[in-house]
Amino acid sequence: MRDDREKWARRRLRFVGGIFAIVFAITAGKACYLQVYKREFLAKEAERQHQRVVQLTPARGTIYDRNHAELAVSIEMDSCYADPRSIENLDETVAKLAPVIGMDREGLKKKLQGSKNFVWLQRRIAPEQTARIKELELAGIAFVKETKRFYPNSETASHVIGFTGMDPEGLEGIERKYDTTILGTAGYLVTERDALGRDISLKGNLVKGASNGHNIILTIDRNIQHIAERELAKVVSESQAKGGVALVMEPATGKVLAMANYPAFNPNAFQKYATQQLRNRAISDSYEPGSTFKVFLVAAALEERVIRAGDSFNCEMGSYHVGDRTIHDTHSYGQLSVADILKYSSNIGAAKIGSQLGADRLHGYLKTFGFGDRSAIDLPGEASGNLRNRNQWYGVDLATISFGQGVTATALQVTTAVSAIANGGDLMKPYLVDKITDDQGGVIRQIAPQVRAKVVSTATAQAVAKMMEGVTIQGGTGMNAAIDGYRVAGKTGTSQKVDPLTRTYSVDKRVASFVGFVPVQNPKMTILVLVDEPKTSPYGGVVAAPAFRAIAEQSLRYLNVPFEVTSKDRPKVIEVKAPVPKVVAEELVADGGEVAVEGTMRMPDFRRFSMRQVLQTMEKQGVNVRIIGSGRVIEQNPPPGKMITPADQVWVKLLPSA
């Protein structure tokens, strides 16, 4: 019996011991699981239960121009908050604080009566307002540092840089395109809670400090940007135009040195502007490029060897029938060489070259030049333009597209395509961001130039560049783009706008443009100036070319680009006072120079006049006029009968009779 009791006791001990061992193992396993595997999760849960986190505005990296001038910065500003449970006298606090922060008393009182121990009152306020609030010495009212986006150059490059919202999230431009790159890490303000989850105190410090995002260094040159914006604003104002665009590109690389829109806006107060004014029209708006397209037509025809530089075409004295349409030139021409078709911008000559090239090849080259496709520039909102599929070309389309009608492009596409002529035939990808750096200045990413396509051979590009130079010398449509000391290649453009109501070409709305590069031998800049709906003259050579010259001249001087030619190689400008003595008139006719005369009156009708007749009229009427070229008058500005003053651009252009 005794042995049985001992055996039973040992069994019970072993059973109880086993139970304890199992319980211990389970407990140890659970403890290990909680302390090792769930440690991070539970720590966060505990923190969440005992702390309230208030997220602060993250700091954004700086945007610089290519010379490291600041274009967009994040500045520290005070944000005002309240700890309602620490307020000693609510009515007194409301009475003193409401007028300073611009809130009505009832609204502020309601805000401060809540159960929370943290309430935002005003975020990112001016230093003088901070000082006024601090002078009140109110219990429960405190400040924390947050960042605000600031654009120190106001309107300069505003359409490129863009702007941010309050978050601060990038809403337009580089700010939007590179938002995740520029945006830093947010800081946090923390409040403590008791075991029941009630707010009990405010620490007033950051548990995690805000860190800056990465910096962006642009290809934009602030000085060239300022020149382009100033001259664009001037030409739009003087021509009473609706708006305009100016682009400056480095043709060898595709770097955009300036991208100007007028009217501009101040990104520090973008809310005050209409949405239309915030749009970057250099990349988002398409227009019919007009005669600037003749450059690409001639390049394609030369490359395909369907024409030679020395060929000539009969330009039908200004009127030519294609199918059921009649194509006109601004002036009557007979035989013109390929170079003169560009120089005098003959639509008929272009149509005949297009006919020899053919629709298939023309369409293929225009696609290779980048038309009809986005360039993939590093900005949001780029348009592709409209180059219809080859199978949608009918009737007269080949002829009209040859001189830039019936096709649309952006200002950026035209500038990039002309840059391919300037650099020897390479279509470059245009870009605005040169490099990305960290907050210590270390380079994270360097962007390199990228060739998109080889559009024409170097020989063809050089031949076309030489022809484009003829546009800016005596007798060419782009004479107003000529610059003393430099060889300039360019092309004028004048295109009709489509009336959105009638869906036909407008009678009086035009786009005047000029695009070119300088110096011809080793181009540093491709520049396009586009003027939308000018009132004084519809011609690109009259309106846009002078702005091109002003931008190029100042930028060349700023970049210290040496002269190519001496001033004696440029056409002369001779100043005289009306009336013009007969002997002086005879000398000027023989010299073939340009004449500028002082005076104010109604503009005479000089059309078809010889130079001698123009000078005789100047002598009789004392009109202030500039004579360009020799032969007979083919164009004048302003038109006959318009009142003119000494400040007006008054000129007549003459060409030898055909």
XYZ file of C-alpha atoms in Angstrom:
658
model
C 0.000 0.000 0.000
C 2.774 2.365 0.930
C 4.589 1.785 -2.335
C 1.412 2.563 -4.248
C 0.980 5.883 -2.407
C 4.588 6.896 -3.147
C 4.203 6.035 -6.816
C 0.992 8.076 -6.978
C 2.697 11.054 -5.255
C 5.616 10.944 -7.693
C 3.227 10.818 -10.635
C 1.330 13.864 -9.314
C 4.581 15.764 -8.819
C 5.698 14.953 -12.344
C 2.297 15.961 -13.738
C 2.243 19.251 -11.848
C 5.876 19.864 -12.816
C 5.017 19.192 -16.458
C 2.114 21.639 -16.271
C 4.411 24.318 -14.796
C 7.043 23.611 -17.497
C 4.487 23.974 -20.280
C 3.082 27.200 -18.777
C 6.609 28.554 -18.344
C 7.523 27.664 -21.928
C 4.392 29.352 -23.246
C 5.026 32.422 -21.104
C 8.656 32.624 -22.131
C 7.746 32.160 -25.786
C 5.114 34.872 -25.585
C 7.515 37.215 -23.813
C 10.156 36.545 -26.430
C 7.630 37.142 -29.236
C 6.465 40.437 -27.732
C 9.916 41.711 -26.828
C 11.729 40.629 -29.979
C 9.340 40.268 -32.898
C 6.661 42.802 -31.874
C 8.966 45.253 -30.101
C 8.943 47.981 -32.761
C 5.191 47.721 -33.406
C 4.281 47.870 -29.709
C 6.653 50.773 -29.102
C 4.908 52.728 -31.819
C 1.510 51.797 -30.422
C 2.546 52.979 -26.967
C 3.860 56.199 -28.414
C 0.661 56.695 -30.364
C -1.451 56.147 -27.272
C 0.587 58.534 -25.128
C 1.516 61.194 -27.714
C -0.311 63.337 -30.257
C 1.869 64.221 -33.282
C 1.354 67.490 -35.169
C 3.065 67.433 -38.565
C 4.936 70.578 -39.610
C 5.721 71.853 -43.101
C 8.703 70.062 -44.698
C 11.530 72.230 -46.035
C 12.131 72.177 -49.789
C 15.535 72.238 -51.434
C 16.783 75.353 -53.217
C 16.432 75.964 -56.954
C 19.445 77.731 -58.501
C 20.292 79.110 -61.916
C 23.394 77.766 -63.668
C 25.599 80.278 -61.825
C 24.147 79.254 -58.429
C 21.980 82.347 -58.084
C 18.970 81.486 -55.903
C 15.659 81.310 -57.771
C 13.536 79.513 -55.147
C 14.343 79.129 -51.446
C 12.679 77.896 -48.267
C 12.799 80.459 -45.470
C 12.010 79.861 -41.792
C 8.952 81.658 -40.469
C 7.027 81.563 -37.205
C 3.734 79.708 -36.962
C 1.526 80.639 -34.025
C -0.388 78.033 -31.992
C -2.331 77.936 -28.738
C -2.426 75.544 -25.757
C -6.021 76.294 -24.565
C -5.549 74.553 -21.183
C -2.676 76.899 -20.380
C -4.661 80.073 -21.119
C -5.282 81.927 -17.834
C -7.931 84.461 -18.903
C -9.790 83.454 -22.054
C -11.767 86.688 -22.588
C -8.705 88.891 -22.111
C -6.618 86.682 -24.429
C -9.290 86.804 -27.146
C -9.694 90.587 -26.833
C -5.963 91.221 -27.225
C -5.146 88.561 -29.798
C -8.066 88.770 -32.260
C -7.180 92.149 -33.855
C -3.511 91.200 -34.188
C -4.113 87.932 -36.076
C -7.109 89.287 -38.013
C -9.814 87.003 -36.604
C -13.212 87.959 -35.222
C -13.526 87.514 -31.451
C -16.323 84.963 -31.512
C -14.499 82.732 -33.978
C -11.254 82.890 -31.991
C -13.017 82.239 -28.684
C -14.782 79.193 -30.085
C -11.447 77.886 -31.349
C -9.802 78.277 -27.929
C -12.672 76.683 -25.978
C -12.179 73.212 -27.425
C -10.883 70.207 -25.512
C -7.641 69.993 -27.456
C -4.435 71.283 -25.991
C -3.036 72.234 -29.438
C -4.702 74.622 -31.923
C -3.126 76.343 -34.933
C -3.880 80.081 -34.969
C -1.817 81.314 -37.909
C 0.892 79.643 -39.931
C 3.984 81.210 -41.505
C 3.384 84.791 -40.415
C 5.519 87.852 -41.005
C 8.235 88.744 -38.431
C 6.553 92.027 -37.499
C 3.314 90.181 -36.708
C 5.240 87.675 -34.586
C 6.778 90.559 -32.646
C 3.353 92.126 -32.005
C 1.944 88.840 -30.668
C 4.969 88.280 -28.432
C 4.606 91.782 -26.988
C 1.180 90.766 -25.627
C 2.855 88.130 -23.369
C -0.193 85.866 -23.381
C -0.094 82.564 -21.497
C -0.810 79.538 -23.701
C 0.215 81.272 -26.943
C 3.483 80.055 -28.493
C 5.386 79.707 -31.774
C 7.163 77.025 -33.756
C 9.427 77.429 -36.802
C 8.082 76.303 -40.184
C 9.336 76.924 -43.717
C 7.718 78.932 -46.495
C 8.607 78.926 -50.185
C 9.954 82.250 -51.397
C 10.980 83.431 -54.865
C 13.568 86.215 -54.430
C 13.490 87.334 -58.090
C 9.701 87.695 -58.221
C 8.614 87.348 -61.875
C 11.975 86.210 -63.267
C 11.631 82.726 -64.817
C 8.297 82.309 -63.017
C 6.834 80.022 -65.694
C 9.896 77.774 -65.512
C 10.222 77.598 -61.723
C 6.503 77.370 -61.021
C 5.166 77.590 -57.464
C 3.956 75.556 -54.492
C 0.807 75.366 -52.411
C 0.548 75.575 -48.613
C 1.395 71.873 -48.127
C 3.921 72.713 -49.729
C 3.226 70.633 -52.824
C 4.670 71.696 -56.181
C 1.825 72.899 -58.381
C 3.550 74.107 -61.563
C 6.883 74.202 -63.355
C 10.074 72.681 -61.939
C 8.469 72.750 -58.480
C 5.887 70.260 -59.714
C 8.053 68.164 -62.050
C 10.690 67.553 -59.364
C 8.379 67.729 -56.349
C 9.487 64.476 -54.696
C 13.150 65.357 -55.289
C 12.913 68.871 -53.858
C 10.606 68.041 -50.946
C 12.346 67.420 -47.610
C 11.332 65.474 -44.486
C 8.715 67.030 -42.213
C 9.307 67.853 -38.553
C 6.793 67.008 -35.813
C 5.447 68.754 -32.739
C 4.350 66.431 -29.902
C 1.697 66.622 -27.166
C 1.511 64.166 -24.192
C -1.589 62.174 -23.200
C -2.559 60.557 -19.899
C -3.639 56.917 -19.464
C -7.190 57.793 -20.546
C -5.958 59.467 -23.749
C -6.521 63.033 -22.537
C -4.078 65.795 -23.573
C -2.114 66.868 -20.501
C 0.851 68.936 -21.698
C 2.738 70.302 -24.675
C 6.406 69.502 -24.965
C 7.037 72.270 -27.490
C 9.990 70.557 -29.153
C 10.553 68.522 -32.324
C 10.810 64.772 -31.953
C 12.142 64.660 -35.499
C 13.811 67.687 -37.073
C 12.880 68.702 -40.626
C 15.543 68.000 -43.245
C 15.925 69.849 -46.535
C 15.178 68.158 -49.816
C 17.628 67.993 -52.707
C 18.678 71.117 -54.584
C 18.062 71.726 -58.288
C 20.570 73.571 -60.480
C 18.974 74.763 -63.711
C 20.449 75.460 -67.137
C 18.700 78.845 -66.974
C 21.011 81.866 -66.776
C 19.293 84.501 -64.656
C 20.942 87.369 -66.538
C 19.981 86.086 -69.997
C 16.503 85.284 -68.657
C 16.181 88.871 -67.441
C 17.314 90.223 -70.826
C 14.816 88.015 -72.677
C 11.944 88.990 -70.366
C 12.719 92.701 -70.579
C 12.962 92.776 -74.379
C 9.883 90.562 -74.773
C 7.838 92.870 -72.542
C 9.069 95.829 -74.576
C 8.123 94.410 -77.969
C 4.701 93.197 -76.757
C 3.961 96.640 -75.310
C 5.202 98.594 -78.339
C 3.336 96.393 -80.817
C 0.177 96.420 -78.639
C 0.168 92.636 -78.827
C -1.770 90.102 -76.791
C 1.353 88.385 -75.469
C 4.592 86.749 -76.482
C 7.287 84.140 -75.945
C 11.086 84.342 -76.069
C 13.384 81.318 -75.915
C 17.178 81.125 -75.765
C 18.843 77.717 -76.224
C 22.422 76.497 -76.387
C 22.288 74.655 -79.742
C 25.218 72.304 -79.108
C 23.654 70.806 -75.952
C 19.927 71.590 -75.888
C 20.297 73.534 -72.625
C 17.592 76.178 -72.240
C 19.278 79.425 -71.158
C 16.068 81.467 -71.020
C 12.347 80.781 -71.369
C 10.257 83.932 -71.129
C 6.495 84.458 -71.324
C 4.630 87.749 -71.367
C 2.553 88.614 -69.475
C 4.427 87.090 -66.534
C 3.331 86.537 -62.918
C 4.776 86.710 -59.414
C 4.916 83.182 -57.918
C 4.958 84.675 -54.403
C 1.338 85.708 -55.018
C 0.208 83.338 -57.772
C -3.351 83.246 -56.366
C -3.922 86.777 -57.669
C -3.488 85.767 -61.321
C -5.858 84.167 -63.791
C -5.122 80.550 -64.708
C -4.426 81.632 -68.286
C -1.531 83.794 -67.143
C 0.096 80.949 -65.191
C 0.411 78.739 -68.279
C 3.870 78.314 -69.813
C 2.971 79.091 -73.415
C 6.482 78.313 -74.660
C 5.660 74.612 -74.270
C 1.878 74.381 -73.821
C 0.574 76.469 -76.750
C 0.798 75.462 -80.399
C 0.764 77.886 -83.313
C 1.202 77.704 -87.071
C 4.925 78.424 -87.537
C 4.473 79.981 -90.959
C 7.564 80.739 -93.024
C 10.016 79.530 -90.372
C 9.060 76.054 -91.656
C 10.797 76.811 -94.971
C 14.119 76.196 -93.210
C 13.246 72.538 -92.600
C 11.750 72.135 -96.088
C 14.959 73.352 -97.738
C 17.111 71.231 -95.406
C 15.106 68.099 -96.290
C 15.191 68.822 -100.041
C 18.957 69.422 -100.005
C 19.550 66.288 -97.926
C 17.502 64.200 -100.355
C 19.298 65.883 -103.295
C 16.062 66.744 -105.063
C 17.414 70.302 -105.300
C 20.833 71.932 -105.270
C 21.791 75.192 -103.617
C 22.251 76.840 -107.010
C 18.837 75.851 -108.396
C 16.248 78.525 -109.162
C 12.462 78.450 -109.343
C 9.914 80.571 -111.173
C 7.868 82.302 -108.489
C 5.151 83.285 -110.958
C 5.165 87.004 -110.134
C 3.307 86.442 -106.889
C 0.363 84.210 -107.870
C 0.370 80.433 -108.358
C -2.494 77.938 -108.682
C -2.329 74.591 -106.917
C -5.477 72.546 -107.390
C -8.439 74.747 -106.492
C -6.315 77.126 -104.421
C -4.187 80.136 -105.312
C -0.955 80.683 -103.407
C 0.266 84.255 -103.110
C 3.560 85.896 -102.230
C 3.674 89.202 -100.368
C 5.626 90.663 -103.310
C 5.937 89.726 -106.973
C 9.010 87.676 -107.838
C 10.169 85.991 -111.029
C 13.109 83.561 -110.913
C 14.492 83.067 -107.381
C 17.323 80.839 -106.229
C 16.809 78.488 -103.280
C 18.703 80.947 -101.079
C 16.503 83.835 -102.261
C 13.346 81.811 -101.588
C 14.431 81.836 -97.953
C 15.736 85.413 -98.102
C 12.528 86.888 -99.520
C 10.300 84.187 -97.952
C 8.503 83.122 -101.114
C 5.542 80.829 -100.478
C 5.368 79.914 -104.153
C 9.027 78.929 -104.223
C 8.521 76.826 -101.085
C 5.479 75.094 -102.597
C 7.479 74.167 -105.691
C 10.348 72.779 -103.596
C 7.799 70.805 -101.560
C 6.333 69.371 -104.750
C 9.756 68.088 -105.818
C 10.448 66.624 -102.375
C 7.083 64.888 -102.091
C 4.669 64.419 -99.202
C 6.166 61.190 -97.869
C 9.665 62.548 -97.533
C 8.550 65.944 -96.201
C 6.409 64.289 -93.524
C 9.261 61.970 -92.571
C 11.752 64.811 -92.168
C 9.339 66.955 -90.175
C 8.817 64.031 -87.780
C 12.587 63.596 -87.506
C 12.928 67.302 -86.724
C 10.625 66.656 -83.751
C 7.300 68.029 -84.977
C 4.143 66.241 -83.886
C 5.865 64.744 -80.810
C 6.654 66.048 -77.334
C 10.311 66.810 -76.763
C 10.165 65.304 -73.229
C 11.577 68.477 -71.697
C 11.601 68.329 -67.893
C 8.494 70.451 -67.389
C 4.825 69.463 -67.008
C 2.172 70.447 -69.521
C 4.082 70.133 -72.797
C 1.962 69.993 -75.968
C 2.890 67.888 -79.001
C 1.656 70.219 -81.709
C -0.261 68.843 -84.671
C 1.418 67.230 -87.655
C -1.240 65.127 -89.340
C -0.466 61.602 -90.481
C 0.722 61.382 -94.052
C -2.477 59.582 -95.116
C -4.476 62.632 -93.975
C -2.787 65.041 -96.385
C -5.119 66.002 -99.203
C -5.078 68.324 -102.204
C -3.122 71.452 -101.441
C -1.762 70.238 -98.070
C 1.720 69.449 -99.407
C 2.044 72.998 -100.751
C 0.709 74.784 -97.644
C 2.637 72.654 -95.143
C 5.783 73.474 -97.125
C 5.466 77.068 -95.929
C 4.167 76.284 -92.435
C 0.390 76.449 -92.862
C -1.895 73.594 -91.799
C 0.544 72.349 -89.153
C 1.111 73.527 -85.580
C 4.134 73.458 -83.305
C 5.245 74.844 -79.966
C 7.854 77.578 -79.627
C 10.146 74.997 -78.009
C 9.822 72.585 -80.949
C 10.756 75.285 -83.478
C 13.714 76.455 -81.369
C 15.001 72.899 -80.931
C 14.644 72.137 -84.657
C 16.524 75.301 -85.697
C 19.211 74.406 -83.151
C 19.736 71.207 -85.149
C 20.641 73.347 -88.166
C 22.932 75.469 -85.985
C 24.886 72.557 -84.471
C 25.484 70.603 -87.671
C 22.412 68.362 -87.879
C 21.844 66.886 -84.402
C 18.383 67.183 -82.864
C 19.093 67.589 -79.143
C 16.737 66.849 -76.296
C 15.983 70.219 -74.646
C 16.393 70.305 -70.886
C 16.267 72.673 -67.933
C 17.826 70.781 -65.005
C 21.613 70.548 -65.173
C 22.246 68.716 -61.899
C 20.708 67.641 -58.586
C 22.676 68.062 -55.338
C 22.154 67.170 -51.677
C 21.987 69.771 -48.892
C 25.777 69.576 -48.536
C 26.360 70.375 -52.191
C 27.298 66.851 -53.240
C 26.209 65.968 -56.780
C 23.550 63.246 -56.777
C 22.790 63.370 -60.483
C 24.403 65.167 -63.429
C 22.263 65.464 -66.563
C 24.198 65.085 -69.828
C 23.188 66.366 -73.298
C 21.279 63.797 -75.320
C 21.065 63.503 -79.120
C 17.558 62.474 -80.171
C 18.265 62.087 -83.895
C 20.643 62.982 -86.703
C 18.253 64.982 -88.899
C 20.553 66.104 -91.718
C 24.235 65.886 -92.559
C 26.709 68.500 -91.376
C 27.182 69.691 -94.975
C 23.444 70.220 -95.429
C 23.139 72.034 -92.101
C 25.991 74.368 -93.033
C 24.459 75.078 -96.454
C 21.097 75.957 -94.885
C 22.811 78.114 -92.226
C 24.517 80.077 -95.013
C 21.160 80.629 -96.706
C 19.600 81.714 -93.396
C 22.375 84.274 -93.059
C 21.111 85.823 -96.289
C 17.763 86.503 -94.564
C 19.443 89.027 -92.227
C 21.560 90.911 -94.757
C 20.528 93.713 -97.090
C 17.230 92.991 -98.830
C 16.265 90.010 -96.642
C 13.061 89.857 -94.616
C 15.080 89.642 -91.384
C 17.366 92.669 -91.802
C 16.207 94.041 -88.455
C 17.882 91.062 -86.770
C 21.372 91.987 -88.025
C 23.980 92.683 -85.317
C 27.135 94.728 -85.819
C 30.196 92.520 -85.493
C 28.410 89.168 -85.857
C 27.052 86.970 -88.621
C 23.419 86.168 -87.899
C 21.351 83.330 -89.414
C 17.594 83.516 -89.077
C 14.135 83.225 -90.553
C 11.051 85.367 -90.263
C 7.584 83.933 -89.759
C 4.115 85.428 -90.147
C 1.115 83.173 -89.708
C -2.633 83.584 -89.522
C -4.541 82.408 -86.481
C -7.631 80.263 -86.741
C -10.824 81.930 -85.514
C -12.333 79.533 -82.922
C -15.879 80.554 -83.895
C -15.715 80.260 -87.685
C -12.916 77.650 -87.714
C -11.369 79.567 -90.607
C -8.304 81.790 -90.760
C -8.812 85.131 -89.028
C -8.763 88.244 -91.162
C -6.700 90.337 -88.750
C -5.138 88.057 -86.111
C -1.528 87.071 -86.778
C 1.471 85.557 -85.017
C 4.756 87.282 -85.876
C 7.969 85.410 -85.161
C 11.683 85.334 -85.784
C 14.056 82.463 -85.031
C 17.773 82.310 -85.626
C 21.218 81.659 -84.204
C 24.421 83.607 -83.646
C 27.315 83.601 -84.391
C 26.916 81.598 -87.607
C 30.393 80.049 -87.472
C 30.225 78.770 -83.892
C 26.661 79.292 -82.617
C 26.320 80.086 -78.922
C 22.587 80.752 -78.898
C 19.448 79.888 -80.794
C 16.826 82.538 -80.086
C 13.127 82.573 -80.928
C 10.836 85.562 -80.402
C 7.099 85.093 -80.920
C 4.602 87.977 -80.725
C 0.917 87.076 -80.509
C -1.532 89.340 -82.348
C 0.610 92.470 -82.816
C -1.380 95.544 -83.834
C 1.359 97.700 -85.399
C 2.534 95.194 -88.028
C 1.862 91.504 -88.687
C 5.339 90.756 -90.015
C 7.946 88.846 -88.045
C 10.722 90.832 -89.696
C 9.216 94.097 -88.461
C 7.998 93.114 -84.979
C 9.989 90.090 -83.747
C 13.360 90.554 -85.475
C 14.314 93.742 -83.541
C 13.586 91.948 -80.250
C 15.772 89.030 -81.417
C 18.568 91.494 -82.135
C 18.244 93.154 -78.717
C 18.296 89.831 -76.846
C 21.193 88.471 -78.901
C 23.268 91.654 -78.735
C 23.060 91.963 -74.949
C 23.550 88.233 -74.346
C 26.615 88.074 -76.608
C 28.127 90.986 -74.726
C 27.305 89.342 -71.384
C 28.901 86.052 -72.508
C 31.970 87.877 -73.885
C 31.594 86.271 -77.316
C 34.255 87.810 -79.615
C 33.285 89.653 -82.810
C 33.165 87.661 -86.055
C 33.215 90.576 -88.490
C 34.079 94.277 -88.404
C 31.468 96.999 -88.528
C 32.461 97.908 -92.095
C 30.909 94.620 -93.257
C 27.453 95.739 -92.090
C 25.108 97.994 -94.161
C 25.616 101.677 -93.354
C 23.102 103.865 -91.521
C 23.445 107.578 -92.370
C 21.739 110.244 -90.247
C 20.462 113.365 -92.109
C 17.918 116.058 -91.358
C 14.981 116.905 -93.626
C 14.757 118.477 -96.053
C 17.287 116.333 -97.882
C 19.438 118.440 -100.211
C 19.434 117.226 -103.809
C 23.183 116.639 -103.852
C 22.940 114.529 -100.682
C 20.120 112.501 -102.207
C 22.176 111.766 -105.278
C 25.150 110.671 -103.152
C 22.961 108.383 -101.048
C 21.420 106.773 -104.124
C 24.895 106.067 -105.467
C 26.102 104.785 -102.093
C 23.185 102.372 -101.576
C 23.283 102.850 -97.802
C 20.460 103.109 -95.247
C 18.982 106.497 -94.400
C 17.350 107.772 -91.210
C 15.633 111.171 -91.306
C 14.007 113.222 -88.528
C 10.471 114.702 -88.714
C 6.799 114.120 -87.869
C 3.826 113.885 -90.262
C 1.308 111.564 -91.943
C 2.960 108.568 -93.619
C 3.066 108.989 -97.437
C 2.378 106.167 -99.891
C 5.825 105.034 -101.063
C 4.739 101.824 -102.766
C 6.592 101.110 -106.037
C 8.641 104.314 -105.589
C 12.290 104.352 -106.603
C 14.887 105.467 -104.065
C 15.149 108.854 -105.818
C 11.365 109.345 -105.563
C 11.453 108.408 -101.872
C 14.216 110.944 -101.227
C 12.385 113.626 -103.172
C 9.289 113.018 -101.047
C 11.423 113.240 -97.929
C 12.779 116.578 -99.164
C 9.325 117.976 -99.888
C 7.463 116.719 -96.823
C 10.203 116.332 -94.188
C 9.119 112.819 -93.274
C 11.212 110.779 -90.798
C 11.978 107.572 -92.711
C 14.618 104.867 -92.936
C 15.467 103.568 -96.410
C 16.649 99.977 -96.631
C 18.166 98.565 -99.802
C 17.923 99.911 -103.341
C 15.609 99.577 -106.319
C 11.862 100.038 -105.838
C 9.801 100.037 -102.635
C 8.280 96.641 -101.911
C 7.220 97.268 -98.304
C 6.740 100.174 -95.920
C 5.967 100.675 -92.259
C 3.647 102.218 -91.080
C 1.062 101.901 -93.886
C 0.129 104.965 -95.994
C -1.926 107.649 -94.206
C -0.995 106.669 -90.639
C 0.163 109.513 -88.367
C 3.821 109.113 -87.380
C 6.036 110.629 -84.695
C 9.837 110.708 -84.238
C 9.549 107.739 -81.838
C 7.941 105.470 -84.460
C 9.843 102.833 -86.437
C 9.358 104.273 -89.921
C 11.018 102.600 -92.886
C 10.685 101.566 -96.508
C 12.343 98.527 -98.019
C 13.471 98.471 -101.634
C 14.472 95.630 -103.937
C 15.896 95.673 -107.461
C 13.238 95.111 -110.134
C 13.022 91.502 -111.349
